[in-house]
Coordinates of C-alpha atoms in Angstrom, one line a residue:
M858 CA 144.5 154.7 -51.5
K859 CA 140.8 154.2 -53.0
P860 CA 138.5 152.3 -50.8
T861 CA 137.6 148.6 -51.8
I862 CA 133.9 147.9 -52.6
G863 CA 132.1 144.5 -52.5
I864 CA 128.5 143.9 -53.7
G865 CA 126.5 141.6 -51.4
I866 CA 123.2 140.1 -52.5
S867 CA 120.8 137.6 -50.8
T868 CA 118.3 135.8 -53.0
R869 CA 115.8 133.1 -52.6
D870 CA 113.9 131.3 -55.4
R871 CA 114.4 134.4 -57.7
W872 CA 117.1 133.2 -60.0
G873 CA 115.5 135.0 -63.1
D874 CA 115.5 138.4 -61.2
L875 CA 119.0 137.8 -60.1
E876 CA 120.0 137.1 -63.6
I877 CA 118.7 140.3 -64.8
T878 CA 120.4 142.2 -62.0
L879 CA 123.8 140.7 -62.8
L880 CA 123.4 141.4 -66.3
R881 CA 122.5 145.1 -65.6
L882 CA 125.6 145.3 -63.4
E883 CA 127.8 144.1 -66.1
S884 CA 126.4 146.6 -68.5
F885 CA 126.8 149.3 -65.9
G886 CA 130.5 148.5 -65.5
M887 CA 132.1 147.1 -62.4
D888 CA 135.6 148.2 -62.7
W889 CA 135.1 149.8 -59.1
C890 CA 134.0 146.4 -57.6
K891 CA 136.5 143.9 -56.1
T892 CA 133.9 141.2 -55.2
V893 CA 130.5 140.1 -55.9
L894 CA 129.2 137.7 -53.5
V895 CA 125.6 136.0 -53.7
I896 CA 124.1 134.0 -50.9
D897 CA 121.3 131.5 -51.6
D898 CA 118.9 131.7 -48.8
G899 CA 117.8 128.1 -48.9
S900 CA 116.2 128.3 -52.5
Q901 CA 114.2 125.1 -53.4
Q902 CA 116.5 124.7 -56.5
P903 CA 120.3 125.9 -56.0
V904 CA 121.9 128.0 -58.5
S905 CA 122.4 126.3 -62.1
D906 CA 125.8 125.4 -63.4
G907 CA 124.7 127.7 -66.5
M908 CA 124.5 130.7 -64.2
R909 CA 127.8 130.1 -62.6
E910 CA 129.3 129.7 -66.0
R911 CA 127.5 132.9 -67.3
F912 CA 128.9 135.0 -64.3
P913 CA 132.3 133.6 -63.4
R914 CA 133.3 136.5 -61.3
V915 CA 130.4 136.0 -59.0
I916 CA 130.9 134.0 -55.8
F917 CA 127.9 131.9 -55.2
E918 CA 127.2 130.5 -51.6
R919 CA 124.2 128.6 -50.3
S920 CA 122.4 128.5 -47.0
P921 CA 121.1 124.9 -46.5
E922 CA 117.9 126.5 -45.1
P923 CA 116.1 129.8 -45.1
R924 CA 117.2 132.3 -42.6
G925 CA 115.9 135.4 -44.0
Y926 CA 117.6 138.3 -45.8
I927 CA 118.5 140.3 -42.6
V928 CA 120.5 137.3 -41.4
Q929 CA 122.1 136.9 -44.8
R930 CA 122.9 140.5 -45.0
N931 CA 124.8 140.3 -41.8
Q932 CA 126.6 137.4 -43.1
L933 CA 127.6 139.2 -46.3
A934 CA 129.0 142.0 -44.1
R935 CA 131.0 139.5 -42.2
V936 CA 132.5 137.7 -45.1
L937 CA 133.1 140.3 -47.8
P938 CA 136.9 141.2 -47.9
T939 CA 136.3 144.9 -48.8
D940 CA 136.2 148.4 -47.1
L941 CA 132.7 149.1 -48.2
Y942 CA 129.6 146.9 -48.6
L943 CA 127.2 147.7 -51.4
S944 CA 124.0 145.9 -50.4
L945 CA 121.6 145.2 -53.3
D946 CA 118.3 143.4 -53.5
D947 CA 118.4 140.6 -56.1
D948 CA 116.0 142.9 -58.3
S949 CA 118.0 146.2 -57.8
F950 CA 120.9 147.5 -59.8
P951 CA 122.6 151.0 -60.3
E952 CA 121.8 152.7 -63.5
V953 CA 123.4 156.4 -63.2
G954 CA 126.3 157.6 -61.4
D955 CA 129.6 156.8 -60.2
I956 CA 129.8 154.3 -57.3
A957 CA 133.5 154.8 -56.8
L958 CA 133.0 158.6 -56.3
A959 CA 130.2 157.7 -53.8
A960 CA 132.6 155.3 -52.1
E961 CA 135.4 158.0 -51.8
W962 CA 132.9 160.6 -50.4
L963 CA 131.7 158.1 -47.9
I964 CA 135.1 156.8 -46.7
K965 CA 136.3 160.5 -46.1
A966 CA 133.2 161.3 -44.0
P967 CA 134.0 160.2 -40.4
T968 CA 130.6 160.8 -39.0
V969 CA 128.7 159.0 -41.8
A970 CA 127.8 155.4 -41.5
A971 CA 126.1 154.6 -44.7
L972 CA 124.8 156.2 -47.9
C973 CA 121.3 156.0 -49.4
F974 CA 120.8 156.3 -53.0
S975 CA 118.2 157.6 -55.4
I976 CA 115.7 154.9 -56.1
I977 CA 113.4 154.5 -59.1
P978 CA 111.1 151.5 -59.3
G979 CA 110.6 149.6 -62.4
G980 CA 107.4 149.7 -64.5
D981 CA 105.7 153.0 -64.2
G982 CA 108.9 155.1 -63.6
S983 CA 107.2 156.8 -60.7
A984 CA 109.8 158.0 -58.1
E985 CA 110.4 155.9 -55.1
N986 CA 113.3 158.0 -53.7
Y987 CA 114.6 160.4 -56.1
S988 CA 116.2 163.9 -55.6
F989 CA 118.0 166.5 -57.6
A990 CA 119.6 167.9 -54.5
P991 CA 122.9 169.1 -55.5
N992 CA 124.8 167.7 -52.5
P993 CA 124.7 164.6 -50.1
A994 CA 122.6 165.5 -47.0
P995 CA 121.4 163.7 -43.8
I996 CA 118.4 161.5 -44.2
R997 CA 116.6 159.5 -41.4
F998 CA 117.3 156.1 -42.7
Y999 CA 117.9 154.5 -46.1
I1000 CA 116.0 152.2 -48.5
G1001 CA 117.2 148.6 -48.1
C1002 CA 117.2 147.6 -51.8
A1003 CA 120.5 149.5 -52.3
H1004 CA 122.9 151.1 -49.9
L1005 CA 126.4 151.6 -49.2
V1006 CA 127.9 151.0 -45.7
K1007 CA 131.2 150.9 -44.0
R1008 CA 131.7 147.3 -43.5
E1009 CA 133.6 147.0 -40.3
L1010 CA 131.8 150.0 -38.6
F1011 CA 128.5 148.2 -39.6
L1012 CA 129.8 145.2 -37.6
Q1013 CA 131.3 147.0 -34.8
L1014 CA 127.6 148.7 -34.3
G1015 CA 126.1 145.1 -34.4
G1016 CA 124.7 145.0 -37.8
Y1017 CA 121.0 144.4 -38.1
R1018 CA 118.9 142.9 -35.1
E1019 CA 118.1 139.5 -36.6
E1020 CA 115.0 139.4 -34.3
L1021 CA 113.3 141.6 -36.9
E1022 CA 113.3 138.7 -39.4
H1023 CA 112.1 140.9 -42.2
Y1024 CA 111.8 144.7 -42.8
T1025 CA 112.8 147.8 -40.7
E1026 CA 116.2 146.8 -40.4
E1027 CA 117.4 150.1 -42.2
Q1028 CA 115.5 152.2 -39.5
Q1029 CA 117.0 150.0 -36.7
F1030 CA 120.6 150.5 -37.9
S1031 CA 120.0 154.3 -38.4
L1032 CA 118.8 154.6 -34.8
V1033 CA 121.9 152.7 -33.5
A1034 CA 124.2 154.8 -35.7
M1035 CA 122.6 158.1 -34.6
R1036 CA 123.0 156.8 -30.9
H1037 CA 126.9 156.7 -31.6
G1038 CA 127.0 160.1 -33.1
L1039 CA 126.7 158.9 -36.6
A1040 CA 124.3 159.7 -39.5
I1041 CA 122.9 158.2 -42.8
Y1042 CA 123.3 160.5 -45.9
H1043 CA 121.3 160.6 -49.1
Y1044 CA 123.7 160.5 -52.1
P1045 CA 121.6 161.7 -55.0
D1046 CA 124.1 161.2 -57.9
V1047 CA 123.8 157.5 -57.8
I1048 CA 120.4 156.3 -59.2
V1049 CA 119.2 152.6 -58.6
R1050 CA 116.5 150.8 -60.4
H1051 CA 114.4 148.8 -58.1
L1052 CA 112.2 146.3 -60.2
R1053 CA 110.2 145.3 -57.2
S1054 CA 109.7 141.5 -58.3
P1055 CA 106.3 140.4 -57.0
A1056 CA 108.0 136.9 -56.4
G1057 CA 108.1 136.2 -52.7
R1058 CA 106.2 139.4 -51.6
T1059 CA 103.0 138.8 -49.4
P1060 CA 101.4 142.0 -48.4
K1061 CA 99.6 140.7 -45.5
R1062 CA 102.8 139.3 -43.9
A1063 CA 104.7 142.7 -45.0
H1064 CA 102.1 144.8 -43.1
R1065 CA 102.2 142.7 -40.0
L1066 CA 106.1 142.7 -39.8
L1067 CA 106.4 146.3 -40.8
T1068 CA 104.1 147.2 -37.9
R1069 CA 105.5 144.9 -35.5
N1070 CA 109.2 145.9 -36.1
D1071 CA 108.3 149.6 -36.0
V1072 CA 107.1 149.1 -32.4
Y1073 CA 110.2 146.8 -31.7
C1074 CA 112.4 149.7 -33.0
A1075 CA 110.6 152.1 -30.7
M1076 CA 111.1 149.8 -27.7
M1077 CA 114.7 149.4 -28.3
Y1078 CA 115.9 152.9 -29.3
Y1079 CA 113.2 155.6 -28.4
P1080 CA 113.4 157.7 -25.2
F1081 CA 110.7 156.9 -22.9
L1082 CA 108.4 159.9 -23.8
Y1083 CA 108.8 159.2 -27.5
L1084 CA 108.2 155.4 -26.9
T1085 CA 104.9 156.0 -25.1
L1086 CA 103.7 158.6 -27.9
S1087 CA 104.7 156.1 -30.7
I1088 CA 103.0 153.3 -29.3
A1089 CA 99.9 155.2 -28.6
N1090 CA 99.9 156.6 -32.0
C1091 CA 100.8 153.4 -33.9
L1092 CA 97.4 152.1 -34.9
P1093 CA 95.8 155.5 -35.6
R1094 CA 98.7 156.3 -37.7
Q1095 CA 98.4 153.2 -39.8
F1096 CA 94.6 153.4 -39.9
R1097 CA 94.8 157.0 -41.3
N1098 CA 97.2 155.8 -44.3
P1099 CA 94.8 154.9 -47.2
A1100 CA 97.4 152.4 -48.5
H1101 CA 97.3 150.4 -45.3
R1102 CA 93.5 150.2 -45.0
P1103 CA 93.1 146.9 -47.0
Y1104 CA 95.6 145.4 -44.5
L1105 CA 94.2 146.7 -41.1
K1106 CA 93.8 143.3 -39.7
S1107 CA 97.5 142.4 -40.4
V1108 CA 98.7 145.9 -39.1
T1109 CA 96.6 145.1 -35.9
K1110 CA 98.1 141.5 -35.5
G1111 CA 101.6 143.0 -36.0
F1112 CA 100.9 145.8 -33.3
L1113 CA 99.7 143.0 -30.8
E1114 CA 102.4 140.7 -31.5
A1115 CA 105.1 143.4 -30.6
L1116 CA 103.2 144.0 -27.3
L1117 CA 102.9 140.3 -26.5
T1118 CA 106.7 139.5 -27.4
A1119 CA 108.2 142.7 -26.1
P1120 CA 110.7 140.8 -24.1
R1121 CA 112.3 139.5 -27.2
V1122 CA 113.7 142.9 -27.9
W1123 CA 113.2 144.9 -24.8
K1124 CA 116.5 143.3 -23.4
Y1125 CA 118.4 145.1 -26.3
R1126 CA 117.0 148.6 -25.1
A1127 CA 119.6 151.2 -25.5
P1128 CA 117.6 154.5 -26.0
L1129 CA 118.8 157.7 -27.7
S1130 CA 119.0 160.8 -25.8
I1131 CA 116.3 163.3 -26.2
A1132 CA 118.7 165.6 -28.3
Q1133 CA 119.6 162.6 -30.5
M1134 CA 116.1 161.7 -31.1
H1135 CA 115.1 165.3 -31.9
E1136 CA 118.0 165.4 -34.4
W1137 CA 117.0 162.1 -35.9
R1138 CA 113.5 163.3 -36.3
S1139 CA 114.5 166.4 -38.0
Y1140 CA 115.8 164.5 -41.0
P1141 CA 113.7 163.8 -43.9
H1142 CA 112.4 160.2 -44.6
P1143 CA 113.8 158.7 -47.8
W1144 CA 110.5 159.4 -49.6
S1145 CA 110.4 162.8 -48.5
V1146 CA 113.5 163.8 -50.7
V1147 CA 111.5 162.8 -53.9
K1148 CA 111.2 165.8 -56.4
P1149 CA 109.5 165.6 -59.7
R1150 CA 111.6 164.3 -62.8
G1151 CA 111.8 166.5 -66.0

C-alpha cells in the first residue's frame, strides 16, 4: 500500500507568497497528496474568504497569536492524518520530480528519518542545494524550506525543540535522528524552488539566533570533547566567514546569549557517542552537494 502524504505549511503575514506557492502546487500536480494544511501563525489579517474559495482543498487553521514556525511545524506533524509530512515554507514549492516515488523510497528505508531535496532559489537561479548525484545519499541535515519526514517517527523522536524559536531545527532533529541510529538522506531527483521572500526576514535577528542555536545544539548533542572545541571555535569560525562580517555584533550577541541561557537547553542534554558524532560529521552539509548546472 502506498504511503499517504500530507503537506504542512506555516505562514504569517505572507498571503501573497502563500498564494503563489499554492498555485504552483496546483500546476505541479497533487494527485499524490492527501491533505494540505496551512497554519496561520497569528497574522495581522486572517486568510481572506477569496483565498479559501480559490483553494477549496486547502485546510486553513489560525493560531490566535504568533508562536513561531518551529512550534507550528510540530503542530502540523501532530494533526496531519498521513504517513508522511512534506514540510514546505510558504515561499517554496516542488518544480521537478515525483514526490510519490520519493515517498515510496523513504517509507521502504527503515534507517532513514527524512529526505532533503535539491533546492534552487528564485531570482538569479544560482544553486542553493542542487545535485546531479544518481542516487539518494546520506547528508548531515536538510534545508528546512522543503523536506519529507516520517510523521510518527518525527513525533516519537520529539519533533523540534521549541526553545530554538527560529532556525537550526533541521540540525537539531538530524542530531537526534543520528543518536537513534537513523540518518537524513539527500534525494536529488526532486527539485524545489525557494523564492526566499524578503517579507519577515531580519538579517540581524537571523544571525543572532543562528549563532545561539548552533551553540544550543552543541550543548544538547555533542560529546564533551566536540562541545568544547565547537564553543571555542564558534566566534572565530563566524568571523572568518565574509558573509557574516556585516553582522558580527549580532553573531556575538547570539553567542553570549547561548552561554548566559545555557540551562534552558542543558537539561535536554543527550549527547551522541563519539562514533555517532564522527559519522554525522563525515556526511556533507546540504550546500556541499551543490554541483554546477548545465
